[in-house]
């Protein structure tokens, strides 16, 4: 008699509770983040785990993967694969799925929201009213967004969605990307420095990972015009945070509006102390609508894996 392989799913980090519950209703679910001694738990139970669910911003380390010899699937709640060693997964025949397609609009909306918040002083204006300052002072002027130049770093799905929105604001769109996109009516730049020089808003929409680590460094920041804003909705790893802090402190650029940081959830005290920044807690895809869709995509992939069907969102 052959034994049925286990249908054991390991959650690496908390995801929306309705996903954990849905998974638990169909499979055997364990939460690594609730284990007092995760490595000891893995040593004891790791061989039964066949699927891992993790978040894009968390990924899963090779140290954990090494302890999961029966693993066949990593289902990412998000689109970023930078937290997973894809060489390792290829070598060990582990499929990887992402929540492709469902979060693009929300993240692009957040990019435009950050541009408007920064240039039009929305956060400062809110504080100004709440603190009663309006009774005694005039509000400060902001800077126009419509008709300005936007430079987009990374022209994947999210970059394209940002460009589409920017066009509605009559903005001139330029970009750098791993490859030129001849189907797009925007200006493709050869290098990041020239893109930075000619952008009023430099928006980071590229993938994280070793290839793009600290792509936005002191040289790029110093190429930006003094009135320009840096916007980051991608990954904190793309920016040299210390160089950014120095540029902001010296007013070498006008400001930065960001949803992501190098060591989340830790945000450098220097950034928090600055007035010319807008800070969000990595919530680009965090809407009820999108999180529900992300949940459904993750579940569909785990379910297909255990049913030995084609994975709908394999990378
Ligand atoms: C999510 C993300 O915030 O898609 C990604 O890679 O980083 C975000 O959409 C994250 O994965 C869930 O916390």
PDB file of C-alpha atoms and ligand atoms in Angstrom:
ATOM      1  CA  UNK A   1       0.000   0.000   0.000  1.00  0.00           C
ATOM      2  CA  UNK A   2       1.368   3.426  -0.910  1.00  0.00           C
ATOM      3  CA  UNK A   3       0.980   6.216   1.628  1.00  0.00           C
ATOM      4  CA  UNK A   4      -0.498   9.565   0.559  1.00  0.00           C
ATOM      5  CA  UNK A   5       2.086  12.349   0.777  1.00  0.00           C
ATOM      6  CA  UNK A   6       1.261  14.965   3.393  1.00  0.00           C
ATOM      7  CA  UNK A   7      -0.464  18.189   2.380  1.00  0.00           C
ATOM      8  CA  UNK A   8       1.534  20.312   4.754  1.00  0.00           C
ATOM      9  CA  UNK A   9       1.896  24.060   4.252  1.00  0.00           C
ATOM     10  CA  UNK A  10       4.331  26.201   6.192  1.00  0.00           C
ATOM     11  CA  UNK A  11       3.586  29.909   6.667  1.00  0.00           C
ATOM     12  CA  UNK A  12       6.864  31.806   7.007  1.00  0.00           C
ATOM     13  CA  UNK A  13       5.331  35.144   8.021  1.00  0.00           C
ATOM     14  CA  UNK A  14       1.827  36.386   8.823  1.00  0.00           C
ATOM     15  CA  UNK A  15      -0.395  36.939   5.787  1.00  0.00           C
ATOM     16  CA  UNK A  16      -4.034  38.104   5.733  1.00  0.00           C
ATOM     17  CA  UNK A  17      -5.823  35.962   8.292  1.00  0.00           C
ATOM     18  CA  UNK A  18      -8.502  34.882   5.814  1.00  0.00           C
ATOM     19  CA  UNK A  19      -5.751  33.231   3.728  1.00  0.00           C
ATOM     20  CA  UNK A  20      -4.310  31.361   6.711  1.00  0.00           C
ATOM     21  CA  UNK A  21      -7.825  30.228   7.614  1.00  0.00           C
ATOM     22  CA  UNK A  22      -8.665  29.143   4.064  1.00  0.00           C
ATOM     23  CA  UNK A  23      -5.422  27.204   3.800  1.00  0.00           C
ATOM     24  CA  UNK A  24      -6.026  25.602   7.217  1.00  0.00           C
ATOM     25  CA  UNK A  25      -9.509  24.521   6.121  1.00  0.00           C
ATOM     26  CA  UNK A  26      -7.969  22.461   3.279  1.00  0.00           C
ATOM     27  CA  UNK A  27      -4.428  21.570   4.301  1.00  0.00           C
ATOM     28  CA  UNK A  28      -2.300  21.020   7.374  1.00  0.00           C
ATOM     29  CA  UNK A  29      -0.919  24.462   8.163  1.00  0.00           C
ATOM     30  CA  UNK A  30       1.972  25.398  10.452  1.00  0.00           C
ATOM     31  CA  UNK A  31       3.117  28.906  11.277  1.00  0.00           C
ATOM     32  CA  UNK A  32       6.888  29.130  11.513  1.00  0.00           C
ATOM     33  CA  UNK A  33       6.686  32.681  12.877  1.00  0.00           C
ATOM     34  CA  UNK A  34       4.830  31.415  15.944  1.00  0.00           C
ATOM     35  CA  UNK A  35       7.476  28.840  16.829  1.00  0.00           C
ATOM     36  CA  UNK A  36       9.638  29.788  19.807  1.00  0.00           C
ATOM     37  CA  UNK A  37      12.549  27.945  18.193  1.00  0.00           C
ATOM     38  CA  UNK A  38      11.981  27.915  14.433  1.00  0.00           C
ATOM     39  CA  UNK A  39      15.135  25.970  13.548  1.00  0.00           C
ATOM     40  CA  UNK A  40      14.404  23.274  16.129  1.00  0.00           C
ATOM     41  CA  UNK A  41      10.835  23.045  14.781  1.00  0.00           C
ATOM     42  CA  UNK A  42      12.163  22.704  11.220  1.00  0.00           C
ATOM     43  CA  UNK A  43      14.646  20.028  12.291  1.00  0.00           C
ATOM     44  CA  UNK A  44      11.785  18.013  13.756  1.00  0.00           C
ATOM     45  CA  UNK A  45       8.951  18.642  11.266  1.00  0.00           C
ATOM     46  CA  UNK A  46      10.617  20.141   8.188  1.00  0.00           C
ATOM     47  CA  UNK A  47      10.565  16.920   6.182  1.00  0.00           C
ATOM     48  CA  UNK A  48       6.748  16.907   6.082  1.00  0.00           C
ATOM     49  CA  UNK A  49       6.465  20.407   4.554  1.00  0.00           C
ATOM     50  CA  UNK A  50       5.560  20.386   0.856  1.00  0.00           C
ATOM     51  CA  UNK A  51       4.508  23.980   0.297  1.00  0.00           C
ATOM     52  CA  UNK A  52       5.669  27.266   1.759  1.00  0.00           C
ATOM     53  CA  UNK A  53       3.620  30.466   1.771  1.00  0.00           C
ATOM     54  CA  UNK A  54       5.509  33.690   2.355  1.00  0.00           C
ATOM     55  CA  UNK A  55       5.234  37.402   1.675  1.00  0.00           C
ATOM     56  CA  UNK A  56       7.079  39.252  -1.088  1.00  0.00           C
ATOM     57  CA  UNK A  57       8.733  41.533   1.439  1.00  0.00           C
ATOM     58  CA  UNK A  58       9.885  38.604   3.594  1.00  0.00           C
ATOM     59  CA  UNK A  59      10.749  35.737   1.235  1.00  0.00           C
ATOM     60  CA  UNK A  60      12.345  32.642   2.720  1.00  0.00           C
ATOM     61  CA  UNK A  61      16.012  32.058   3.501  1.00  0.00           C
ATOM     62  CA  UNK A  62      18.129  29.211   2.159  1.00  0.00           C
ATOM     63  CA  UNK A  63      18.827  28.217   5.778  1.00  0.00           C
ATOM     64  CA  UNK A  64      15.102  27.430   6.101  1.00  0.00           C
ATOM     65  CA  UNK A  65      14.836  25.848   2.636  1.00  0.00           C
ATOM     66  CA  UNK A  66      17.725  23.488   3.441  1.00  0.00           C
ATOM     67  CA  UNK A  67      15.553  22.023   6.204  1.00  0.00           C
ATOM     68  CA  UNK A  68      12.580  21.361   3.895  1.00  0.00           C
ATOM     69  CA  UNK A  69      13.669  18.372   1.773  1.00  0.00           C
ATOM     70  CA  UNK A  70      10.158  17.584   0.461  1.00  0.00           C
ATOM     71  CA  UNK A  71       9.376  21.151  -0.577  1.00  0.00           C
ATOM     72  CA  UNK A  72       7.799  21.529  -4.031  1.00  0.00           C
ATOM     73  CA  UNK A  73       6.233  24.996  -3.934  1.00  0.00           C
ATOM     74  CA  UNK A  74       6.936  28.478  -2.636  1.00  0.00           C
ATOM     75  CA  UNK A  75       3.770  30.574  -3.048  1.00  0.00           C
ATOM     76  CA  UNK A  76       4.586  34.255  -2.621  1.00  0.00           C
ATOM     77  CA  UNK A  77       1.919  36.637  -1.346  1.00  0.00           C
ATOM     78  CA  UNK A  78       3.188  39.497  -3.527  1.00  0.00           C
ATOM     79  CA  UNK A  79       5.122  39.896  -6.774  1.00  0.00           C
ATOM     80  CA  UNK A  80       8.663  40.400  -5.477  1.00  0.00           C
ATOM     81  CA  UNK A  81      10.897  37.342  -5.720  1.00  0.00           C
ATOM     82  CA  UNK A  82      13.947  39.092  -4.274  1.00  0.00           C
ATOM     83  CA  UNK A  83      13.529  37.317  -0.930  1.00  0.00           C
ATOM     84  CA  UNK A  84      13.895  33.893  -2.555  1.00  0.00           C
ATOM     85  CA  UNK A  85      17.082  32.436  -4.045  1.00  0.00           C
ATOM     86  CA  UNK A  86      15.817  31.416  -7.486  1.00  0.00           C
ATOM     87  CA  UNK A  87      19.038  29.525  -8.237  1.00  0.00           C
ATOM     88  CA  UNK A  88      18.339  27.369  -5.191  1.00  0.00           C
ATOM     89  CA  UNK A  89      14.714  26.773  -6.184  1.00  0.00           C
ATOM     90  CA  UNK A  90      15.719  25.836  -9.749  1.00  0.00           C
ATOM     91  CA  UNK A  91      18.404  23.451  -8.529  1.00  0.00           C
ATOM     92  CA  UNK A  92      15.981  21.791  -6.108  1.00  0.00           C
ATOM     93  CA  UNK A  93      13.019  21.702  -8.462  1.00  0.00           C
ATOM     94  CA  UNK A  94      10.890  23.938  -6.262  1.00  0.00           C
ATOM     95  CA  UNK A  95       8.172  25.867  -8.123  1.00  0.00           C
ATOM     96  CA  UNK A  96       7.670  29.548  -7.251  1.00  0.00           C
ATOM     97  CA  UNK A  97       4.406  31.423  -7.754  1.00  0.00           C
ATOM     98  CA  UNK A  98       3.576  35.121  -7.331  1.00  0.00           C
ATOM     99  CA  UNK A  99       0.352  37.122  -7.187  1.00  0.00           C
ATOM    100  CA  UNK A 100       0.854  38.485 -10.682  1.00  0.00           C
ATOM    101  CA  UNK A 101      -1.591  40.918 -12.215  1.00  0.00           C
ATOM    102  CA  UNK A 102      -3.683  41.752  -9.183  1.00  0.00           C
ATOM    103  CA  UNK A 103      -1.692  44.433  -7.345  1.00  0.00           C
ATOM    104  CA  UNK A 104      -0.375  46.529 -10.242  1.00  0.00           C
ATOM    105  CA  UNK A 105      -3.071  49.222 -10.120  1.00  0.00           C
ATOM    106  CA  UNK A 106      -2.876  49.742  -6.376  1.00  0.00           C
ATOM    107  CA  UNK A 107       0.899  50.105  -6.349  1.00  0.00           C
ATOM    108  CA  UNK A 108       0.748  52.527  -9.298  1.00  0.00           C
ATOM    109  CA  UNK A 109      -1.972  54.494  -7.502  1.00  0.00           C
ATOM    110  CA  UNK A 110       0.319  54.698  -4.478  1.00  0.00           C
ATOM    111  CA  UNK A 111       3.137  56.078  -6.649  1.00  0.00           C
ATOM    112  CA  UNK A 112       0.894  58.885  -7.891  1.00  0.00           C
ATOM    113  CA  UNK A 113      -0.360  59.427  -4.354  1.00  0.00           C
ATOM    114  CA  UNK A 114       3.198  59.830  -3.122  1.00  0.00           C
ATOM    115  CA  UNK A 115       4.054  62.253  -5.939  1.00  0.00           C
ATOM    116  CA  UNK A 116       1.031  64.395  -5.093  1.00  0.00           C
ATOM    117  CA  UNK A 117       1.593  64.137  -1.327  1.00  0.00           C
ATOM    118  CA  UNK A 118       5.170  65.268  -1.679  1.00  0.00           C
ATOM    119  CA  UNK A 119       4.837  68.026  -4.254  1.00  0.00           C
ATOM    120  CA  UNK A 120       1.516  69.410  -2.963  1.00  0.00           C
ATOM    121  CA  UNK A 121       2.398  69.173   0.764  1.00  0.00           C
ATOM    122  CA  UNK A 122      -0.646  67.023   1.525  1.00  0.00           C
ATOM    123  CA  UNK A 123       0.698  65.593   4.773  1.00  0.00           C
ATOM    124  CA  UNK A 124       1.986  68.960   5.957  1.00  0.00           C
ATOM    125  CA  UNK A 125      -1.327  70.596   4.952  1.00  0.00           C
ATOM    126  CA  UNK A 126      -3.287  68.102   7.027  1.00  0.00           C
ATOM    127  CA  UNK A 127      -1.077  68.834  10.054  1.00  0.00           C
ATOM    128  CA  UNK A 128      -1.416  72.569   9.412  1.00  0.00           C
ATOM    129  CA  UNK A 129      -5.228  72.393   9.628  1.00  0.00           C
ATOM    130  CA  UNK A 130      -5.351  69.984  12.595  1.00  0.00           C
ATOM    131  CA  UNK A 131      -2.922  72.058  14.626  1.00  0.00           C
ATOM    132  CA  UNK A 132      -4.953  75.223  14.076  1.00  0.00           C
ATOM    133  CA  UNK A 133      -2.042  76.926  12.298  1.00  0.00           C
ATOM    134  CA  UNK A 134      -4.369  78.088   9.519  1.00  0.00           C
ATOM    135  CA  UNK A 135      -5.960  80.546  11.986  1.00  0.00           C
ATOM    136  CA  UNK A 136      -2.700  82.518  12.163  1.00  0.00           C
ATOM    137  CA  UNK A 137      -0.644  81.670   9.072  1.00  0.00           C
ATOM    138  CA  UNK A 138      -0.957  81.200   5.334  1.00  0.00           C
ATOM    139  CA  UNK A 139      -0.241  77.728   4.019  1.00  0.00           C
ATOM    140  CA  UNK A 140       3.027  77.295   2.090  1.00  0.00           C
ATOM    141  CA  UNK A 141       3.007  76.882  -1.661  1.00  0.00           C
ATOM    142  CA  UNK A 142       3.483  73.479  -3.215  1.00  0.00           C
ATOM    143  CA  UNK A 143       4.863  72.541  -6.615  1.00  0.00           C
ATOM    144  CA  UNK A 144       2.828  71.679  -9.691  1.00  0.00           C
ATOM    145  CA  UNK A 145       2.690  68.029 -10.729  1.00  0.00           C
ATOM    146  CA  UNK A 146       0.724  68.296 -13.983  1.00  0.00           C
ATOM    147  CA  UNK A 147       2.893  68.732 -17.042  1.00  0.00           C
ATOM    148  CA  UNK A 148       6.154  67.876 -15.264  1.00  0.00           C
ATOM    149  CA  UNK A 149       8.753  65.277 -16.254  1.00  0.00           C
ATOM    150  CA  UNK A 150       8.541  61.831 -14.671  1.00  0.00           C
ATOM    151  CA  UNK A 151      11.453  59.401 -14.910  1.00  0.00           C
ATOM    152  CA  UNK A 152      10.524  55.797 -14.202  1.00  0.00           C
ATOM    153  CA  UNK A 153      13.186  53.293 -13.166  1.00  0.00           C
ATOM    154  CA  UNK A 154      11.871  49.913 -14.325  1.00  0.00           C
ATOM    155  CA  UNK A 155       9.216  49.546 -17.014  1.00  0.00           C
ATOM    156  CA  UNK A 156       7.521  46.303 -15.980  1.00  0.00           C
ATOM    157  CA  UNK A 157       3.809  46.061 -15.249  1.00  0.00           C
ATOM    158  CA  UNK A 158       3.933  48.534 -12.384  1.00  0.00           C
ATOM    159  CA  UNK A 159       6.157  51.002 -14.287  1.00  0.00           C
ATOM    160  CA  UNK A 160       3.719  50.904 -17.205  1.00  0.00           C
ATOM    161  CA  UNK A 161       0.735  51.507 -14.918  1.00  0.00           C
ATOM    162  CA  UNK A 162       2.511  54.492 -13.349  1.00  0.00           C
ATOM    163  CA  UNK A 163       3.312  55.882 -16.816  1.00  0.00           C
ATOM    164  CA  UNK A 164      -0.331  55.531 -17.880  1.00  0.00           C
ATOM    165  CA  UNK A 165      -1.447  57.532 -14.851  1.00  0.00           C
ATOM    166  CA  UNK A 166       1.297  60.127 -15.396  1.00  0.00           C
ATOM    167  CA  UNK A 167       0.090  60.676 -18.966  1.00  0.00           C
ATOM    168  CA  UNK A 168      -3.324  61.599 -17.549  1.00  0.00           C
ATOM    169  CA  UNK A 169      -1.476  64.317 -15.628  1.00  0.00           C
ATOM    170  CA  UNK A 170       0.066  65.539 -18.920  1.00  0.00           C
ATOM    171  CA  UNK A 171       3.492  64.473 -17.697  1.00  0.00           C
ATOM    172  CA  UNK A 172       6.387  63.726 -20.047  1.00  0.00           C
ATOM    173  CA  UNK A 173       7.414  60.130 -19.402  1.00  0.00           C
ATOM    174  CA  UNK A 174      10.971  58.770 -19.717  1.00  0.00           C
ATOM    175  CA  UNK A 175      12.304  55.519 -18.353  1.00  0.00           C
ATOM    176  CA  UNK A 176      15.187  53.135 -17.996  1.00  0.00           C
ATOM    177  CA  UNK A 177      14.535  49.421 -18.168  1.00  0.00           C
ATOM    178  CA  UNK A 178      16.422  46.155 -18.626  1.00  0.00           C
ATOM    179  CA  UNK A 179      15.214  46.225 -22.229  1.00  0.00           C
ATOM    180  CA  UNK A 180      13.712  48.950 -24.430  1.00  0.00           C
ATOM    181  CA  UNK A 181       9.957  48.690 -24.892  1.00  0.00           C
ATOM    182  CA  UNK A 182       9.318  49.605 -28.527  1.00  0.00           C
ATOM    183  CA  UNK A 183       5.564  49.232 -27.991  1.00  0.00           C
ATOM    184  CA  UNK A 184       5.560  52.180 -25.583  1.00  0.00           C
ATOM    185  CA  UNK A 185       5.359  55.848 -26.636  1.00  0.00           C
ATOM    186  CA  UNK A 186       7.736  56.999 -23.877  1.00  0.00           C
ATOM    187  CA  UNK A 187      11.388  58.059 -24.103  1.00  0.00           C
ATOM    188  CA  UNK A 188      13.748  55.190 -23.260  1.00  0.00           C
ATOM    189  CA  UNK A 189      17.009  56.482 -21.721  1.00  0.00           C
ATOM    190  CA  UNK A 190      20.330  54.709 -22.054  1.00  0.00           C
ATOM    191  CA  UNK A 191      21.410  55.411 -18.524  1.00  0.00           C
ATOM    192  CA  UNK A 192      20.086  56.244 -15.114  1.00  0.00           C
ATOM    193  CA  UNK A 193      22.166  59.404 -14.681  1.00  0.00           C
ATOM    194  CA  UNK A 194      20.630  61.099 -17.715  1.00  0.00           C
ATOM    195  CA  UNK A 195      17.171  59.974 -16.590  1.00  0.00           C
ATOM    196  CA  UNK A 196      17.836  61.463 -13.146  1.00  0.00           C
ATOM    197  CA  UNK A 197      19.120  64.728 -14.658  1.00  0.00           C
ATOM    198  CA  UNK A 198      15.974  65.210 -16.722  1.00  0.00           C
ATOM    199  CA  UNK A 199      13.297  64.202 -14.207  1.00  0.00           C
ATOM    200  CA  UNK A 200      11.239  66.330 -11.859  1.00  0.00           C
ATOM    201  CA  UNK A 201       9.992  63.115 -10.249  1.00  0.00           C
ATOM    202  CA  UNK A 202      12.225  60.038 -10.286  1.00  0.00           C
ATOM    203  CA  UNK A 203      10.055  57.016  -9.509  1.00  0.00           C
ATOM    204  CA  UNK A 204      11.541  53.632  -8.627  1.00  0.00           C
ATOM    205  CA  UNK A 205       9.473  50.744  -9.955  1.00  0.00           C
ATOM    206  CA  UNK A 206      12.159  48.099 -10.579  1.00  0.00           C
ATOM    207  CA  UNK A 207      12.536  44.709  -8.916  1.00  0.00           C
ATOM    208  CA  UNK A 208      14.701  44.320  -5.847  1.00  0.00           C
ATOM    209  CA  UNK A 209      17.566  41.838  -5.534  1.00  0.00           C
ATOM    210  CA  UNK A 210      21.308  41.709  -6.059  1.00  0.00           C
ATOM    211  CA  UNK A 211      21.164  43.150  -9.601  1.00  0.00           C
ATOM    212  CA  UNK A 212      19.547  46.386  -8.475  1.00  0.00           C
ATOM    213  CA  UNK A 213      20.971  46.794  -4.966  1.00  0.00           C
ATOM    214  CA  UNK A 214      21.647  50.483  -4.222  1.00  0.00           C
ATOM    215  CA  UNK A 215      21.075  51.424  -7.850  1.00  0.00           C
ATOM    216  CA  UNK A 216      20.009  54.848  -6.605  1.00  0.00           C
ATOM    217  CA  UNK A 217      23.318  55.899  -5.102  1.00  0.00           C
ATOM    218  CA  UNK A 218      25.023  59.217  -4.353  1.00  0.00           C
ATOM    219  CA  UNK A 219      25.884  59.730  -8.046  1.00  0.00           C
ATOM    220  CA  UNK A 220      22.260  59.323  -9.174  1.00  0.00           C
ATOM    221  CA  UNK A 221      20.987  61.514  -6.353  1.00  0.00           C
ATOM    222  CA  UNK A 222      23.449  64.261  -7.187  1.00  0.00           C
ATOM    223  CA  UNK A 223      22.403  64.110 -10.856  1.00  0.00           C
ATOM    224  CA  UNK A 224      18.811  64.929  -9.872  1.00  0.00           C
ATOM    225  CA  UNK A 225      17.733  68.578 -10.137  1.00  0.00           C
ATOM    226  CA  UNK A 226      17.504  70.352  -6.801  1.00  0.00           C
ATOM    227  CA  UNK A 227      13.733  70.725  -7.155  1.00  0.00           C
ATOM    228  CA  UNK A 228      13.218  67.007  -7.891  1.00  0.00           C
ATOM    229  CA  UNK A 229      11.516  64.353  -5.750  1.00  0.00           C
ATOM    230  CA  UNK A 230      12.509  60.709  -5.374  1.00  0.00           C
ATOM    231  CA  UNK A 231       9.582  58.281  -5.119  1.00  0.00           C
ATOM    232  CA  UNK A 232      10.046  54.633  -4.109  1.00  0.00           C
ATOM    233  CA  UNK A 233       7.231  52.084  -4.242  1.00  0.00           C
ATOM    234  CA  UNK A 234       9.480  49.136  -5.169  1.00  0.00           C
ATOM    235  CA  UNK A 235      12.060  47.947  -2.635  1.00  0.00           C
ATOM    236  CA  UNK A 236      14.214  49.766  -0.098  1.00  0.00           C
ATOM    237  CA  UNK A 237      17.224  47.791  -1.294  1.00  0.00           C
ATOM    238  CA  UNK A 238      17.289  49.844  -4.518  1.00  0.00           C
ATOM    239  CA  UNK A 239      18.293  53.003  -2.647  1.00  0.00           C
ATOM    240  CA  UNK A 240      21.461  53.814  -0.748  1.00  0.00           C
ATOM    241  CA  UNK A 241      19.517  55.104   2.251  1.00  0.00           C
ATOM    242  CA  UNK A 242      22.473  56.904   3.842  1.00  0.00           C
ATOM    243  CA  UNK A 243      23.181  58.729   0.574  1.00  0.00           C
ATOM    244  CA  UNK A 244      19.493  59.634   0.336  1.00  0.00           C
ATOM    245  CA  UNK A 245      19.478  60.994   3.891  1.00  0.00           C
ATOM    246  CA  UNK A 246      22.546  63.110   3.094  1.00  0.00           C
ATOM    247  CA  UNK A 247      20.888  64.456  -0.090  1.00  0.00           C
ATOM    248  CA  UNK A 248      17.719  65.327   1.808  1.00  0.00           C
ATOM    249  CA  UNK A 249      19.533  66.906   4.756  1.00  0.00           C
ATOM    250  CA  UNK A 250      21.565  69.137   2.460  1.00  0.00           C
ATOM    251  CA  UNK A 251      18.528  69.967   0.282  1.00  0.00           C
ATOM    252  CA  UNK A 252      20.392  68.589  -2.729  1.00  0.00           C
ATOM    253  CA  UNK A 253      16.963  67.277  -3.791  1.00  0.00           C
ATOM    254  CA  UNK A 254      13.529  68.651  -2.845  1.00  0.00           C
ATOM    255  CA  UNK A 255      12.262  65.562  -1.113  1.00  0.00           C
ATOM    256  CA  UNK A 256      11.529  61.858  -1.057  1.00  0.00           C
ATOM    257  CA  UNK A 257       8.238  60.014  -0.742  1.00  0.00           C
ATOM    258  CA  UNK A 258       8.520  56.331  -0.053  1.00  0.00           C
ATOM    259  CA  UNK A 259       6.610  53.208   0.833  1.00  0.00           C
ATOM    260  CA  UNK A 260       9.635  50.917   1.274  1.00  0.00           C
ATOM    261  CA  UNK A 261      12.910  50.925   3.240  1.00  0.00           C
ATOM    262  CA  UNK A 262      16.151  49.000   3.500  1.00  0.00           C
ATOM    263  CA  UNK A 263      15.415  47.324   6.852  1.00  0.00           C
ATOM    264  CA  UNK A 264      11.632  47.264   7.247  1.00  0.00           C
ATOM    265  CA  UNK A 265       9.897  47.858   9.575  1.00  0.00           C
ATOM    266  CA  UNK A 266      12.804  49.960  10.835  1.00  0.00           C
ATOM    267  CA  UNK A 267      12.894  53.414   9.303  1.00  0.00           C
ATOM    268  CA  UNK A 268      16.043  55.450   9.993  1.00  0.00           C
ATOM    269  CA  UNK A 269      15.524  58.137  12.636  1.00  0.00           C
ATOM    270  CA  UNK A 270      17.178  60.635  10.278  1.00  0.00           C
ATOM    271  CA  UNK A 271      14.398  60.106   7.719  1.00  0.00           C
ATOM    272  CA  UNK A 272      11.701  60.426  10.363  1.00  0.00           C
ATOM    273  CA  UNK A 273      13.249  63.700  11.539  1.00  0.00           C
ATOM    274  CA  UNK A 274      13.115  65.271   8.081  1.00  0.00           C
ATOM    275  CA  UNK A 275      10.243  67.506   6.943  1.00  0.00           C
ATOM    276  CA  UNK A 276      10.842  66.981   3.231  1.00  0.00           C
ATOM    277  CA  UNK A 277       9.827  63.330   3.241  1.00  0.00           C
ATOM    278  CA  UNK A 278       6.548  61.428   3.081  1.00  0.00           C
ATOM    279  CA  UNK A 279       6.700  57.991   4.688  1.00  0.00           C
ATOM    280  CA  UNK A 280       4.307  55.078   4.212  1.00  0.00           C
ATOM    281  CA  UNK A 281       4.540  51.632   5.880  1.00  0.00           C
ATOM    282  CA  UNK A 282       4.855  49.419   2.750  1.00  0.00           C
ATOM    283  CA  UNK A 283       1.173  49.592   1.875  1.00  0.00           C
ATOM    284  CA  UNK A 284       1.294  49.868  -1.923  1.00  0.00           C
ATOM    285  CA  UNK A 285      -0.843  46.772  -2.391  1.00  0.00           C
ATOM    286  CA  UNK A 286      -2.679  47.043   0.922  1.00  0.00           C
ATOM    287  CA  UNK A 287      -6.301  47.584  -0.086  1.00  0.00           C
ATOM    288  CA  UNK A 288      -9.195  45.320   0.843  1.00  0.00           C
ATOM    289  CA  UNK A 289      -9.858  44.586  -2.815  1.00  0.00           C
ATOM    290  CA  UNK A 290      -6.303  43.682  -3.763  1.00  0.00           C
ATOM    291  CA  UNK A 291      -5.460  41.738  -0.626  1.00  0.00           C
ATOM    292  CA  UNK A 292      -8.544  39.586  -1.241  1.00  0.00           C
ATOM    293  CA  UNK A 293      -7.397  38.925  -4.802  1.00  0.00           C
ATOM    294  CA  UNK A 294      -3.855  38.169  -3.593  1.00  0.00           C
ATOM    295  CA  UNK A 295      -5.313  35.708  -1.092  1.00  0.00           C
ATOM    296  CA  UNK A 296      -7.299  33.980  -3.840  1.00  0.00           C
ATOM    297  CA  UNK A 297      -4.256  33.767  -6.132  1.00  0.00           C
ATOM    298  CA  UNK A 298      -2.050  32.254  -3.416  1.00  0.00           C
ATOM    299  CA  UNK A 299      -4.753  29.756  -2.479  1.00  0.00           C
ATOM    300  CA  UNK A 300      -5.344  28.777  -6.127  1.00  0.00           C
ATOM    301  CA  UNK A 301      -1.638  28.042  -6.586  1.00  0.00           C
ATOM    302  CA  UNK A 302      -1.298  25.971  -3.406  1.00  0.00           C
ATOM    303  CA  UNK A 303      -4.476  24.093  -4.280  1.00  0.00           C
ATOM    304  CA  UNK A 304      -3.286  23.414  -7.840  1.00  0.00           C
ATOM    305  CA  UNK A 305       0.055  22.195  -6.479  1.00  0.00           C
ATOM    306  CA  UNK A 306      -1.543  19.617  -4.202  1.00  0.00           C
ATOM    307  CA  UNK A 307      -3.924  18.560  -6.967  1.00  0.00           C
ATOM    308  CA  UNK A 308      -0.898  18.199  -9.252  1.00  0.00           C
ATOM    309  CA  UNK A 309      -2.404  20.657 -11.702  1.00  0.00           C
ATOM    310  CA  UNK A 310      -0.648  23.380 -13.700  1.00  0.00           C
ATOM    311  CA  UNK A 311       0.251  26.260 -11.387  1.00  0.00           C
ATOM    312  CA  UNK A 312      -1.669  29.356 -12.555  1.00  0.00           C
ATOM    313  CA  UNK A 313       0.995  31.878 -11.529  1.00  0.00           C
ATOM    314  CA  UNK A 314       4.332  30.101 -11.741  1.00  0.00           C
ATOM    315  CA  UNK A 315       7.271  32.318 -12.629  1.00  0.00           C
TER     316      UNK A 315
HETATM  317  C1  LIG B   1       3.293  43.235  -0.287  1.00  0.00           C
HETATM  318  C2  LIG B   1       5.225  43.283  -1.975  1.00  0.00           C
HETATM  319  O1  LIG B   1       3.174  44.352   0.537  1.00  0.00           O
HETATM  320  O2  LIG B   1       4.372  42.372  -3.961  1.00  0.00           O
HETATM  321  C3  LIG B   1       5.330  42.483  -3.224  1.00  0.00           C
HETATM  322  O3  LIG B   1       6.413  41.954  -3.481  1.00  0.00           O
HETATM  323  O4  LIG B   1       6.173  43.608  -1.371  1.00  0.00           O
HETATM  324  C4  LIG B   1       3.899  43.765  -1.526  1.00  0.00           C
HETATM  325  O5  LIG B   1       2.895  43.708  -2.454  1.00  0.00           O
HETATM  326  C5  LIG B   1       3.865  42.129   0.489  1.00  0.00           C
HETATM  327  O6  LIG B   1       4.320  41.055  -0.195  1.00  0.00           O
HETATM  328  C6  LIG B   1       2.838  41.629   1.511  1.00  0.00           C
HETATM  329  O7  LIG B   1       3.148  42.033   2.717  1.00  0.00           O
END
